[in-house]
Short mmCIF file of C-alpha atoms and ligand atoms in Angstrom, two decimals:
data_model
loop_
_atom_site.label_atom_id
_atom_site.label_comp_id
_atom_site.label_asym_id
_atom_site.label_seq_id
_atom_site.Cartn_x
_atom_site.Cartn_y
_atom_site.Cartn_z
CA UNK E 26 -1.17 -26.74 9.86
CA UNK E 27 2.19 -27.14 8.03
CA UNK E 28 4.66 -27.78 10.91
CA UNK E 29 7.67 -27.90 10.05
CA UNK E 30 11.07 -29.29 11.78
CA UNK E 31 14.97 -27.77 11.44
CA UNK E 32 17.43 -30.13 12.80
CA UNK E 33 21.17 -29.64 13.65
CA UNK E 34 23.05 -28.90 10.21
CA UNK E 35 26.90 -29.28 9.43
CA UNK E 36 28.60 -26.15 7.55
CA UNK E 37 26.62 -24.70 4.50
CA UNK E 38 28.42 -25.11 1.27
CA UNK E 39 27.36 -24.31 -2.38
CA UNK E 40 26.03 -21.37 -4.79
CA UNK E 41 22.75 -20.32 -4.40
CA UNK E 42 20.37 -17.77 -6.59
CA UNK E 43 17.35 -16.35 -4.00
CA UNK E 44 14.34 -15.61 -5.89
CA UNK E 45 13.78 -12.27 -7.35
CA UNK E 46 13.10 -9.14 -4.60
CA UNK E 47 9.60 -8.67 -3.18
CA UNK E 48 9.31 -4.87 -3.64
CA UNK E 49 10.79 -4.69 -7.47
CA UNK E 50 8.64 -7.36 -8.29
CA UNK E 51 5.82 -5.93 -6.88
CA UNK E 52 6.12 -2.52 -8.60
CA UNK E 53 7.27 -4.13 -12.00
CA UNK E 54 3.53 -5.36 -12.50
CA UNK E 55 2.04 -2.48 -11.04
CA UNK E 56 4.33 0.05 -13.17
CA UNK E 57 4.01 -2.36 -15.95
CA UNK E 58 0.32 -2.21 -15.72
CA UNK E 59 0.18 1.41 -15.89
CA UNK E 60 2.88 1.89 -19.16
CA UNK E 61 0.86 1.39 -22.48
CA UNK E 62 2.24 -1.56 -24.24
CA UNK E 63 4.53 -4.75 -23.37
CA UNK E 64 6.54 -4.99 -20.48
CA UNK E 65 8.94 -7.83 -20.12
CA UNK E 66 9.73 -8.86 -16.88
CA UNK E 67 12.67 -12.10 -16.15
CA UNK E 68 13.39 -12.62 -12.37
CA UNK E 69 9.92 -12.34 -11.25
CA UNK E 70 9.48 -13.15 -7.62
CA UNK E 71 6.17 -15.47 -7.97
CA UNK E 72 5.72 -15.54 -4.43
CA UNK E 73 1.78 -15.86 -3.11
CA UNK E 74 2.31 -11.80 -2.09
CA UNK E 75 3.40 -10.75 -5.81
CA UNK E 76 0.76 -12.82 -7.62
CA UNK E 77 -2.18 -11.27 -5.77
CA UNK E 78 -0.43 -7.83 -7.03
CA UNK E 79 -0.59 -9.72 -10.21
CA UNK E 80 -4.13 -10.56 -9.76
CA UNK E 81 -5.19 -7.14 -8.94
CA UNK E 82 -3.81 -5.46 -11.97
CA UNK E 83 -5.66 -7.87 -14.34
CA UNK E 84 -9.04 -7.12 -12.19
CA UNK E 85 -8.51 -3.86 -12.98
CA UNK E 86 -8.11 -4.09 -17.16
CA UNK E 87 -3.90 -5.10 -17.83
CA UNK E 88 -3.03 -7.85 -18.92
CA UNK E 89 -0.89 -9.55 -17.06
CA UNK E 90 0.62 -13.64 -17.54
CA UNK E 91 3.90 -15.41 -17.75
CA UNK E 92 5.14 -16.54 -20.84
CA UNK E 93 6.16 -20.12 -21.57
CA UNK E 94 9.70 -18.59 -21.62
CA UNK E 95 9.56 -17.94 -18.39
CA UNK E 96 9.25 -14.37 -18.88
CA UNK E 97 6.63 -12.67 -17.24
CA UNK E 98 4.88 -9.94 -19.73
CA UNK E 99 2.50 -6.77 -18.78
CA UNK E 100 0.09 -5.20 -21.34
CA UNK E 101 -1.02 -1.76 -19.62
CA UNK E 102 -3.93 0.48 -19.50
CA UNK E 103 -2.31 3.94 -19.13
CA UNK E 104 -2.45 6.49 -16.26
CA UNK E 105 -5.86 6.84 -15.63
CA UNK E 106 -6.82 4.04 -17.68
CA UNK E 107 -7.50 1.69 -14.46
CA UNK E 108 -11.34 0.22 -14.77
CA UNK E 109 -13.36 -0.82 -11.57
CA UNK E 110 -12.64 -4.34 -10.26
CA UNK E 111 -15.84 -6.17 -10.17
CA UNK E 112 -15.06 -7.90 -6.91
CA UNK E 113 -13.27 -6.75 -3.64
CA UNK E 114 -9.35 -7.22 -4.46
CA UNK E 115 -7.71 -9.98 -1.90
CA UNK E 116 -4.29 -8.95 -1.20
CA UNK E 117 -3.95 -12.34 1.26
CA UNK E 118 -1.06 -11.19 3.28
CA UNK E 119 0.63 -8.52 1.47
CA UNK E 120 1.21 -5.05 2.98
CA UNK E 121 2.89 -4.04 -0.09
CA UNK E 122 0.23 -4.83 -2.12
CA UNK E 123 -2.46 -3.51 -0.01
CA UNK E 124 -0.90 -0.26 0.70
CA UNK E 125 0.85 0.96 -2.87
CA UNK E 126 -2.39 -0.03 -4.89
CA UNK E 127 -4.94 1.72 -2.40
CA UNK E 128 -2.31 4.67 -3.23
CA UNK E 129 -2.87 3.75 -7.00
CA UNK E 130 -6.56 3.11 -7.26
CA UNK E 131 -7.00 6.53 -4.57
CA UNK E 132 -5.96 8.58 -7.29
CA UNK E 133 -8.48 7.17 -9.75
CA UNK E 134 -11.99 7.50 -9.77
CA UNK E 135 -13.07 4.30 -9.03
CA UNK E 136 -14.64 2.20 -6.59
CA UNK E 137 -11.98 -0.73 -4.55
CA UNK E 138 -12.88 -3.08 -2.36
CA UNK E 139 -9.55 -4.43 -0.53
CA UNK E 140 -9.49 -7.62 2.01
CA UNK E 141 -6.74 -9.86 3.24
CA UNK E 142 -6.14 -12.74 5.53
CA UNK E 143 -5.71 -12.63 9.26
CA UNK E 144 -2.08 -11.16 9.81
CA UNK E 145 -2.62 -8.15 7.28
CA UNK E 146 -6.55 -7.14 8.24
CA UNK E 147 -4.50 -6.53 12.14
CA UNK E 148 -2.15 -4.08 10.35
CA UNK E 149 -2.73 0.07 9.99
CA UNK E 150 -3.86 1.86 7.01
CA UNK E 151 -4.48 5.29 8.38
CA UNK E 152 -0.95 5.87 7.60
CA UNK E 153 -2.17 5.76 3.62
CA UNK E 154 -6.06 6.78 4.25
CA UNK E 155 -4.56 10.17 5.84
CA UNK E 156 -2.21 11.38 2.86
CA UNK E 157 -5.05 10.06 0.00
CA UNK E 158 -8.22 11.85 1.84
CA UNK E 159 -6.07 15.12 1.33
CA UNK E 160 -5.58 14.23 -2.27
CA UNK E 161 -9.68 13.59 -2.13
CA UNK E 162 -10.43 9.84 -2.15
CA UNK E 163 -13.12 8.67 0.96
CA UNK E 164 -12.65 5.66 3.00
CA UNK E 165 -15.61 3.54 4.43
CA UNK E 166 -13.73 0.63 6.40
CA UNK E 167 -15.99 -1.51 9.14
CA UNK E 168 -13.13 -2.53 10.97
CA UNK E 169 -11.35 1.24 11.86
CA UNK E 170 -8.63 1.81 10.02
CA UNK E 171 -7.62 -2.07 8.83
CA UNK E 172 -9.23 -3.70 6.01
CA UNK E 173 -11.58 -4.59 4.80
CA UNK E 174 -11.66 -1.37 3.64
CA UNK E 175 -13.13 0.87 0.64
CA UNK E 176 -11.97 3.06 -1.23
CA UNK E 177 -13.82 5.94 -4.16
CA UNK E 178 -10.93 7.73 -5.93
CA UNK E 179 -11.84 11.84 -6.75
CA UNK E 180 -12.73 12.93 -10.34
CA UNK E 181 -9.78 15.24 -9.71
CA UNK E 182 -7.22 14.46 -7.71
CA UNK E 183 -5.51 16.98 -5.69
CA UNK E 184 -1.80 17.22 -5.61
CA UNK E 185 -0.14 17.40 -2.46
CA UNK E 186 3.03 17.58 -0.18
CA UNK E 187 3.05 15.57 2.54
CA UNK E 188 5.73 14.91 4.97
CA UNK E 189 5.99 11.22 6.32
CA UNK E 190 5.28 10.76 10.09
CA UNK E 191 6.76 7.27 9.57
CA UNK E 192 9.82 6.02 8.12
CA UNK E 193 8.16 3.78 5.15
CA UNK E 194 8.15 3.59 1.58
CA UNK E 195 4.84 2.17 1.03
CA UNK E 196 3.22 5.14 2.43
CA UNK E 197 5.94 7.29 0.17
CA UNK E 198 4.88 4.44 -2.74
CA UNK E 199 1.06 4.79 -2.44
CA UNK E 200 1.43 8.51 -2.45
CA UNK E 201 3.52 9.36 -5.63
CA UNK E 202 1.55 6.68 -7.32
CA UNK E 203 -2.05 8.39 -6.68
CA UNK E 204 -0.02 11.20 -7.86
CA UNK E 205 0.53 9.87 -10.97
CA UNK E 206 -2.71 10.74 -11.84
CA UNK E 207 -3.20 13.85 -10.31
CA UNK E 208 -2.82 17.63 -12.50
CA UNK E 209 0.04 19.12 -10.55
CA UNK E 210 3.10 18.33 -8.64
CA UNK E 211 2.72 15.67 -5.86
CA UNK E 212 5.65 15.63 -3.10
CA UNK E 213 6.06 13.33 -0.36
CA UNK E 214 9.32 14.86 2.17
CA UNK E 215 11.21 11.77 4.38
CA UNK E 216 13.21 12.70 6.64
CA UNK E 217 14.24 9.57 7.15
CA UNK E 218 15.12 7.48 3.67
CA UNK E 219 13.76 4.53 2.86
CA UNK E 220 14.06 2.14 -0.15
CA UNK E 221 14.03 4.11 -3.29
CA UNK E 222 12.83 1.39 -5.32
CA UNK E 223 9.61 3.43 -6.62
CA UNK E 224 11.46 6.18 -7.84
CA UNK E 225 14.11 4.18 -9.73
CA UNK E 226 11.41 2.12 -11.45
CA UNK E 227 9.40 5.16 -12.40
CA UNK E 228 12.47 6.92 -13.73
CA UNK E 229 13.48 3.92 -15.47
CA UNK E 230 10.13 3.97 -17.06
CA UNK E 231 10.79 7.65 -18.44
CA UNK E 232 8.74 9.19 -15.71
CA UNK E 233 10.64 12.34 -14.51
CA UNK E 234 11.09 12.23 -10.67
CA UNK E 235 13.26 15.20 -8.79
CA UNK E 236 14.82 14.03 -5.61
CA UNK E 237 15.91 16.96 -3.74
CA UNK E 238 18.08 17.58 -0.48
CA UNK E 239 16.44 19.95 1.75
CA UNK E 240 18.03 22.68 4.59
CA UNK E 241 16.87 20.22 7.31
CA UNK E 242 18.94 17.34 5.16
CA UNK E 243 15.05 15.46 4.91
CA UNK E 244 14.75 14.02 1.12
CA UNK E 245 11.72 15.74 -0.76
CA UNK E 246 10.73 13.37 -3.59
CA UNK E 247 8.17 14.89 -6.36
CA UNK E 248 6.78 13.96 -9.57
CA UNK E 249 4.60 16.25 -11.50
CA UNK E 250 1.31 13.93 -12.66
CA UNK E 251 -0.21 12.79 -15.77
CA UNK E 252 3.05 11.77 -17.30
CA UNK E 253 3.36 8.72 -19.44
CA UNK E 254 4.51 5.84 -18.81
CA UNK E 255 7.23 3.91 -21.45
CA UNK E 256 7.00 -0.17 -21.73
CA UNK E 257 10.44 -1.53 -21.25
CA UNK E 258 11.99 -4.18 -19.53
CA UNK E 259 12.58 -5.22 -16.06
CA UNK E 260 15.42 -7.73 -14.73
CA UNK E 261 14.65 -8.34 -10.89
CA UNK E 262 17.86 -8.90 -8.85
CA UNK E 263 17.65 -11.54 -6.08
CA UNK E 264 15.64 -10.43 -2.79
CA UNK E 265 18.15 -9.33 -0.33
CA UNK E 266 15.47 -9.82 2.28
CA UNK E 267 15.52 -13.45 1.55
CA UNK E 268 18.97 -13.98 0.95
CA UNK E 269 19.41 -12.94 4.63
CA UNK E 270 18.53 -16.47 5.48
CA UNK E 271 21.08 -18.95 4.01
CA UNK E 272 23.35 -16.03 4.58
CA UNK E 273 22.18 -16.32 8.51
CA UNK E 274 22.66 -20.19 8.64
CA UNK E 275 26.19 -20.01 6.85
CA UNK E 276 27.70 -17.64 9.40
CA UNK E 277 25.98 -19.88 12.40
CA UNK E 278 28.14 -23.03 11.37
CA UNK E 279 31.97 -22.31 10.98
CA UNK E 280 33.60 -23.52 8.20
CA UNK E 281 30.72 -22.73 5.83
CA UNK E 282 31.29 -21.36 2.80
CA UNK E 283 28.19 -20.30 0.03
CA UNK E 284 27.55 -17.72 -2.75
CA UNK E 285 24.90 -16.39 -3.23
CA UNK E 286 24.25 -14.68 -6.37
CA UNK E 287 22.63 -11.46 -7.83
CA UNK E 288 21.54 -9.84 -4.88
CA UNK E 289 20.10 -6.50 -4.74
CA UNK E 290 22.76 -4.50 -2.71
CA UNK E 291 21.52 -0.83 -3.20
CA UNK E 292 22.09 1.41 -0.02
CA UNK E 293 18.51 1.98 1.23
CA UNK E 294 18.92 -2.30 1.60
CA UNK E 295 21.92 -3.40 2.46
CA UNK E 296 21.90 -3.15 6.63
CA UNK E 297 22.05 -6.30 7.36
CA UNK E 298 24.95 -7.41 5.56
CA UNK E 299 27.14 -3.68 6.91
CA UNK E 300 26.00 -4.91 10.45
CA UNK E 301 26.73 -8.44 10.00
CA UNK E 302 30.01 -7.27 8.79
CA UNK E 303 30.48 -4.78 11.92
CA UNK E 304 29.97 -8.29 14.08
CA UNK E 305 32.96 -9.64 12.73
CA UNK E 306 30.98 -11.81 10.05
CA UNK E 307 33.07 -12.77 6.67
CA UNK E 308 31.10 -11.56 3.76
CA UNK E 309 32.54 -9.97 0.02
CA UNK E 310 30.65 -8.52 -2.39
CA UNK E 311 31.86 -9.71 -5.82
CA UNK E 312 31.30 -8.34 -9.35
CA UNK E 313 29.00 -5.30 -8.21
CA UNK E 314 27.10 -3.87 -10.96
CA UNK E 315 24.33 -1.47 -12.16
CA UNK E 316 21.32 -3.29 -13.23
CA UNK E 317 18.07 -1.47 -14.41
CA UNK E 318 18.77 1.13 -12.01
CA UNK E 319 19.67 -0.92 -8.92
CA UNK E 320 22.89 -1.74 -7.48
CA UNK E 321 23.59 -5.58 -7.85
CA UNK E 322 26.31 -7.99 -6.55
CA UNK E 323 27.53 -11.68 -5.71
CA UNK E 324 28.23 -12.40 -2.23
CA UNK E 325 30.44 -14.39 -0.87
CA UNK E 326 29.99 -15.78 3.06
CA UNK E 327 31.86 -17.55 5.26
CA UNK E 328 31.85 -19.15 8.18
CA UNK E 329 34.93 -18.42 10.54
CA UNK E 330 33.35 -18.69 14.39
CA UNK E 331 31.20 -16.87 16.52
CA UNK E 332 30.15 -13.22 15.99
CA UNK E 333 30.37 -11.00 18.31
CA UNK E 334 27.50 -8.65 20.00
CA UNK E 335 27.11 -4.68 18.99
CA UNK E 336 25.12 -2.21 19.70
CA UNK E 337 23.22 -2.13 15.94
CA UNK E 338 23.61 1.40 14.33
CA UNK E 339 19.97 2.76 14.70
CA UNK E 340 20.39 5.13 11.55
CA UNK E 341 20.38 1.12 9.01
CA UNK E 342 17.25 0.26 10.82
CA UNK E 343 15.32 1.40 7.95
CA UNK E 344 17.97 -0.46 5.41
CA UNK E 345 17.32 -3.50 6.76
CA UNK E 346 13.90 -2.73 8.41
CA UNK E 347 12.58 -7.08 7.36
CA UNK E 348 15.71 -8.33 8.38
CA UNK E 349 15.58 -8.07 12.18
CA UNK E 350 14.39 -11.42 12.80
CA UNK E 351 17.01 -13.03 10.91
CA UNK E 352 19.79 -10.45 12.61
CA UNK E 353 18.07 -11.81 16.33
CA UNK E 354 18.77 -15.29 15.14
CA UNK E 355 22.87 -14.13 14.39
CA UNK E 356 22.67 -12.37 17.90
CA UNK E 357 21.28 -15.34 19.77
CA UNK E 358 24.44 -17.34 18.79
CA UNK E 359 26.84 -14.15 18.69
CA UNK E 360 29.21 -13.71 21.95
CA UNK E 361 28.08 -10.64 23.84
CA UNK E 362 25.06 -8.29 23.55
CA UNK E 363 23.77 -6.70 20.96
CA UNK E 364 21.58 -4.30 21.31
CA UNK E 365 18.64 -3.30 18.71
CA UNK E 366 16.93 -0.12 18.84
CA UNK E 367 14.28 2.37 17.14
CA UNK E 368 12.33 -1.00 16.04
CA UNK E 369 8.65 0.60 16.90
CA UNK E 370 7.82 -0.48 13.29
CA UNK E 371 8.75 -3.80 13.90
CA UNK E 372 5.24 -4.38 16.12
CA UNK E 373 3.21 -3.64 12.71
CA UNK E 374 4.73 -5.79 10.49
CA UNK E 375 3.01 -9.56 9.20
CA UNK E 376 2.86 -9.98 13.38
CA UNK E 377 4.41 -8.09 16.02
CA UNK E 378 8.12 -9.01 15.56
CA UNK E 379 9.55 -7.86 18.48
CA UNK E 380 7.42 -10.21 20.67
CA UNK E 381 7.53 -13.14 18.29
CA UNK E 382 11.56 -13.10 18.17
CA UNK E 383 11.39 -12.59 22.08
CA UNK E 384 8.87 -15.04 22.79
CA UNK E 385 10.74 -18.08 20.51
CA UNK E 386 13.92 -17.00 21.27
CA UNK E 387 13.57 -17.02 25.07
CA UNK E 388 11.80 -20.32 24.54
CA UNK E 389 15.07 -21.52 22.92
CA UNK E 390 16.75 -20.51 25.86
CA UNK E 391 17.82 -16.96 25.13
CA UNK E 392 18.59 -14.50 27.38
CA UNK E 393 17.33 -11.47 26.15
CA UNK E 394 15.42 -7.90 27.43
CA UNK E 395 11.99 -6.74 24.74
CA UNK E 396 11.27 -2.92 25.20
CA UNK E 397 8.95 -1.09 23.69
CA UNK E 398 10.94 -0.29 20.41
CA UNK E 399 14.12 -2.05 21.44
CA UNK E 400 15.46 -5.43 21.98
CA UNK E 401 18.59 -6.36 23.55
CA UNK E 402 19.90 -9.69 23.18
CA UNK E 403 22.66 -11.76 25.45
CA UNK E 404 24.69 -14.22 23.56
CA UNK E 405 27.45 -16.79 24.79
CA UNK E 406 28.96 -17.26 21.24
CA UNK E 407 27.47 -20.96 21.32
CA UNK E 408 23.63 -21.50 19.68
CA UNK E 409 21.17 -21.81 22.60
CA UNK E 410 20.08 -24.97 23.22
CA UNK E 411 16.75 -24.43 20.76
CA UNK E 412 14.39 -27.72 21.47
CA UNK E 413 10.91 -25.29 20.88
CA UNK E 414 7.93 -25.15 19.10
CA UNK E 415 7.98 -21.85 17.89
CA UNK E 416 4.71 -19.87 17.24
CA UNK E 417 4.79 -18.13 13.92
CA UNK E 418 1.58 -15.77 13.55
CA UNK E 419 1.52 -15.95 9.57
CA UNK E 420 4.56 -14.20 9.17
CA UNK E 421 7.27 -15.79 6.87
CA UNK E 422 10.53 -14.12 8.52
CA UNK E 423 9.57 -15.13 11.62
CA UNK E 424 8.95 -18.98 10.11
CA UNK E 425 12.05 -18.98 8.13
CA UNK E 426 14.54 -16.99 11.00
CA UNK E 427 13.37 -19.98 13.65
CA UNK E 428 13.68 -22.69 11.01
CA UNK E 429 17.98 -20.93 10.40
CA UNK E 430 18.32 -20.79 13.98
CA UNK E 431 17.77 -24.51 14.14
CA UNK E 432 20.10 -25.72 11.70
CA UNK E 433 22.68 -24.60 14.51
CA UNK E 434 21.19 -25.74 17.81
CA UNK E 435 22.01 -28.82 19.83
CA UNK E 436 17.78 -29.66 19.63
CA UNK E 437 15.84 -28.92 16.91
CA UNK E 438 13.19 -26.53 16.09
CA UNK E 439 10.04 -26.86 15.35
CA UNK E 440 7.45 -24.08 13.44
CA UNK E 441 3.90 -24.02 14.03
CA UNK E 442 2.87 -23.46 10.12
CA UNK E 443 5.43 -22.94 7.32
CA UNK E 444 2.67 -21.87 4.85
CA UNK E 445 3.43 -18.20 4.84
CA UNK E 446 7.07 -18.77 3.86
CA UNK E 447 5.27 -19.02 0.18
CA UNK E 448 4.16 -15.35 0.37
CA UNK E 449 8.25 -14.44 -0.57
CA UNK E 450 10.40 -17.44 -0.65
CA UNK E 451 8.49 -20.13 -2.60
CA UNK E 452 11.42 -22.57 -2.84
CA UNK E 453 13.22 -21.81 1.15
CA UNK E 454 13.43 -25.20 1.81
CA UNK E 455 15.00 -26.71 -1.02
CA UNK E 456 17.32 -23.88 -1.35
CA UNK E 457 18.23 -24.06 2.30
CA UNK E 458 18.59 -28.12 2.04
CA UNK E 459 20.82 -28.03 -1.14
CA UNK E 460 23.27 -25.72 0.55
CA UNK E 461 23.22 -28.36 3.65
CA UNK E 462 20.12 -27.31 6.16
CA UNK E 463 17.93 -30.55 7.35
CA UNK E 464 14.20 -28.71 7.30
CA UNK E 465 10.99 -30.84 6.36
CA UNK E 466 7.79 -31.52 7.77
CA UNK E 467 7.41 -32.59 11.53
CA UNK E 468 5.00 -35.63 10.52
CA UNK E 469 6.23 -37.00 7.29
C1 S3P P 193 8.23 -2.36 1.52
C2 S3P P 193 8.44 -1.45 2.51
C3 S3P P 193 8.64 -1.83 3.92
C4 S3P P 193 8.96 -3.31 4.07
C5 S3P P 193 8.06 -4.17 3.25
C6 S3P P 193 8.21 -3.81 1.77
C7 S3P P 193 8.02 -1.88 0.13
O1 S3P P 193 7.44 -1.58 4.63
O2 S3P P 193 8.85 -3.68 5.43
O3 S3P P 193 8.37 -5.54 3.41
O4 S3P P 193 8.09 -2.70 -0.81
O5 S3P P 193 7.82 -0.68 -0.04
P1 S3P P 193 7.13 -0.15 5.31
O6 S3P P 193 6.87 0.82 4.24
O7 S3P P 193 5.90 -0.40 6.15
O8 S3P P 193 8.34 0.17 6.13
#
């Protein structure tokens, strides 16, 4: 096990670049993969989730490797050109992953064999196996509806419209991308939005994609299939999922002051920082900018004091669905309550998130109430007094939210295994030490 130990920082100062985002980097190889020709994509997030994406695509016929530039480069197949993997496809502990390419491979007729580690073979597919059996792929799975699972793509598949019973955009994702390859027009209706980062990329590689308002005011999203896809090149901005964390630790210590640079900042993301904002915290957005169809800025935090509690607006949940943990860790120190709410998705993530933030946090001495979907939190406006061994269930926000938190309190604290924190944010700890944090292995 890689334990690892955060002890007491002083204020955070410096510029910091996060590594490239988790869901553009995950759709630039798939998309890439799917164009005919080269792709070029810089900002790559190469993060143990993104290269078995990566891995996948080249199983399946693309080419796929990084350059000695630095630049990562995709050689695609076509729509329709995917050819049966010869082994199962290990997607380790990447939801994203798992779920967009059973969408992609459902709508081809072929053959996939998907497994994963621990965390991800706990976490439901039915959500994507109901949607693709209407568009006609089968499902044999041993283990109900979690992997490992198998999948046989129909000769033709059937275009659909499907309204989402969940707020998620991997189930919208996997969807629109089996529809890529259907005859017809696929749509997939949210009524709630979530990130949009599919359809930019697909528009941005010349595929047409209609987003339309409906009477109800639910988004109906449809692309008609078969279209093809154009090589060009993708810059990914900085993960704002993983910037959350120095941003996190620099508002915990007053008299901080970091930037953090090129940060995806697109509405469908951005909850975190509007509700950090709403609890008093000191945070600009510099020099904001269109980039490859995404909204990007610089952002500028500071440190002025405690936060204070609020009662978190349940219409950003899905804006900053992966950023909970990190937000508990701001509450836990914040003076007042805050109270967190509509967070049933939070139990299915990489581990049930609710109880893993209740569990440490109460262990660092946190006063706090877990419902089913909602978690309220009671903060004095000083960091609690911390001093735990946290237990992390392979899930890297809940490794890296535990490891901010104790950069601020009086004891330090300690994380069962770190490992996972390479599935998104390969370099956490030397980013988080350069900008000031003390986190390193418990036994040296
Ligand atoms: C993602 C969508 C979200 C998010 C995940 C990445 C994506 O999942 O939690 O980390 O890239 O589409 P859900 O679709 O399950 O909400």
């Amino acid at each position: 096990m890689n334990s690892l130990i955060s002890k007491k920082a002083k204020p955070l100062s410096g510029t910091a670049r996060v590594p490239g985002d988790k869901s553009i980097s995950h759709r630039a190889l798939m998309f890439g993969a799917l164009t005919i020709g080269e792709t070029m994509i810089s900002g790559l997030l190469e993060g143990e989730d993104v290269l078995h994406t990566a891995a996948a695509m080249r199983a399946m016929g693309a080419k796929v490797e990084k350059s000695a530039d630095g630049l990562w480069r995709t050689y695609g197949v076509g729509i329709g050109g995917l050819r049966q993997p010869e082994n199962p496809l290990e997607m380790g502990n990447s939801g994203t992953s798992a779920r967009l390419l059973i969408g992609l491979v459902g709508g081809h007729p072929i053959r996939t064999t998907f497994t994963g580690d621990p965390s991800l073979s706990k976490r439901p597919m039915r959500r994507v196996m109901t949607p693709l059996e209407m568009m006609g792929a089968t499902f044999t799975a041993t283990n109900g509806d979690k992997l490992p699972l198998t999948v046989t793509g129909p000769e033709d598949t059937l275009a659909i419209e499907y309204r989402l019973p969940v707020a998620s955009a991997q189930v919208k994702s996997a969807i629109l991308l089996a529809g890529l390859n259907a005859r017809g027009t696929t749509t997939v209706i949210e009524t709630i939005p979530t990130r949009d980062h599919t359809e930019n990329m697909l528009r941005h590689f010349g595929v047409d994609v209609e987003t339309q308002i409906l009477e109800d005011g639910a988004h109906a999203i449809s692309l008609r299939g078969q279209q093809t896809l154009q090589p060009g090149a993708i810059d990914v901005p900085g993960d704002p999922s993983s910037a959350a964390f120095p941003a996190v630790a620099a508002l915990l210590h007053s008299g901080s002051e970091i930037r953090l640079s090129n940060i995806g900042m697109g509405e469908r993301r951005n909850g975190l920082y509007l509700t950090l904002r709403e609890m008093g915290a000191d945070i600009t957005f510099q020099h904001e900018r269109l980039q490859g169809g995404e909204k990007v800025a610089d952002m500028l935090i500071r440190g002025t004091g405690p936060l204070k509690g609020i009662h978190v607006n349940p219409a950003l949940v899905p804006s900053m669905i992966d950023e909970f943990p990190a937000l508990a860790m701001a509450a836990a120190c914040a003076q007042g309550t805050t109270v967190m709410t509509n967070l049933a998705e939070l139990r299915v993530k990489e581990s049930d998130r609710l109880l893993m933030v209740a569990n440490g946090l109460k262990a660092c001495g946190v006063h706090l109430e877990m419902g089913e979907d909602s978690l309220t939190i009671h903060g004095t406006g000083q960091p609690p007094k911390g001093g735990a061994r946290i237990e992390t269930a392979l899930d890297h926000r809940i490794a890296m939210s535990f490891l901010v938190l104790g950069s601020a309190t009086p004891e330090p604290i300690t994380i069962d295994d770190g490992a996972p924190i390479k599935t998104s944010f390969p370099n956490f700890i030397t980013l988080m030490n350069d900008l000031g944090c003390d986190i390193g292995p418990e036994h040296d």
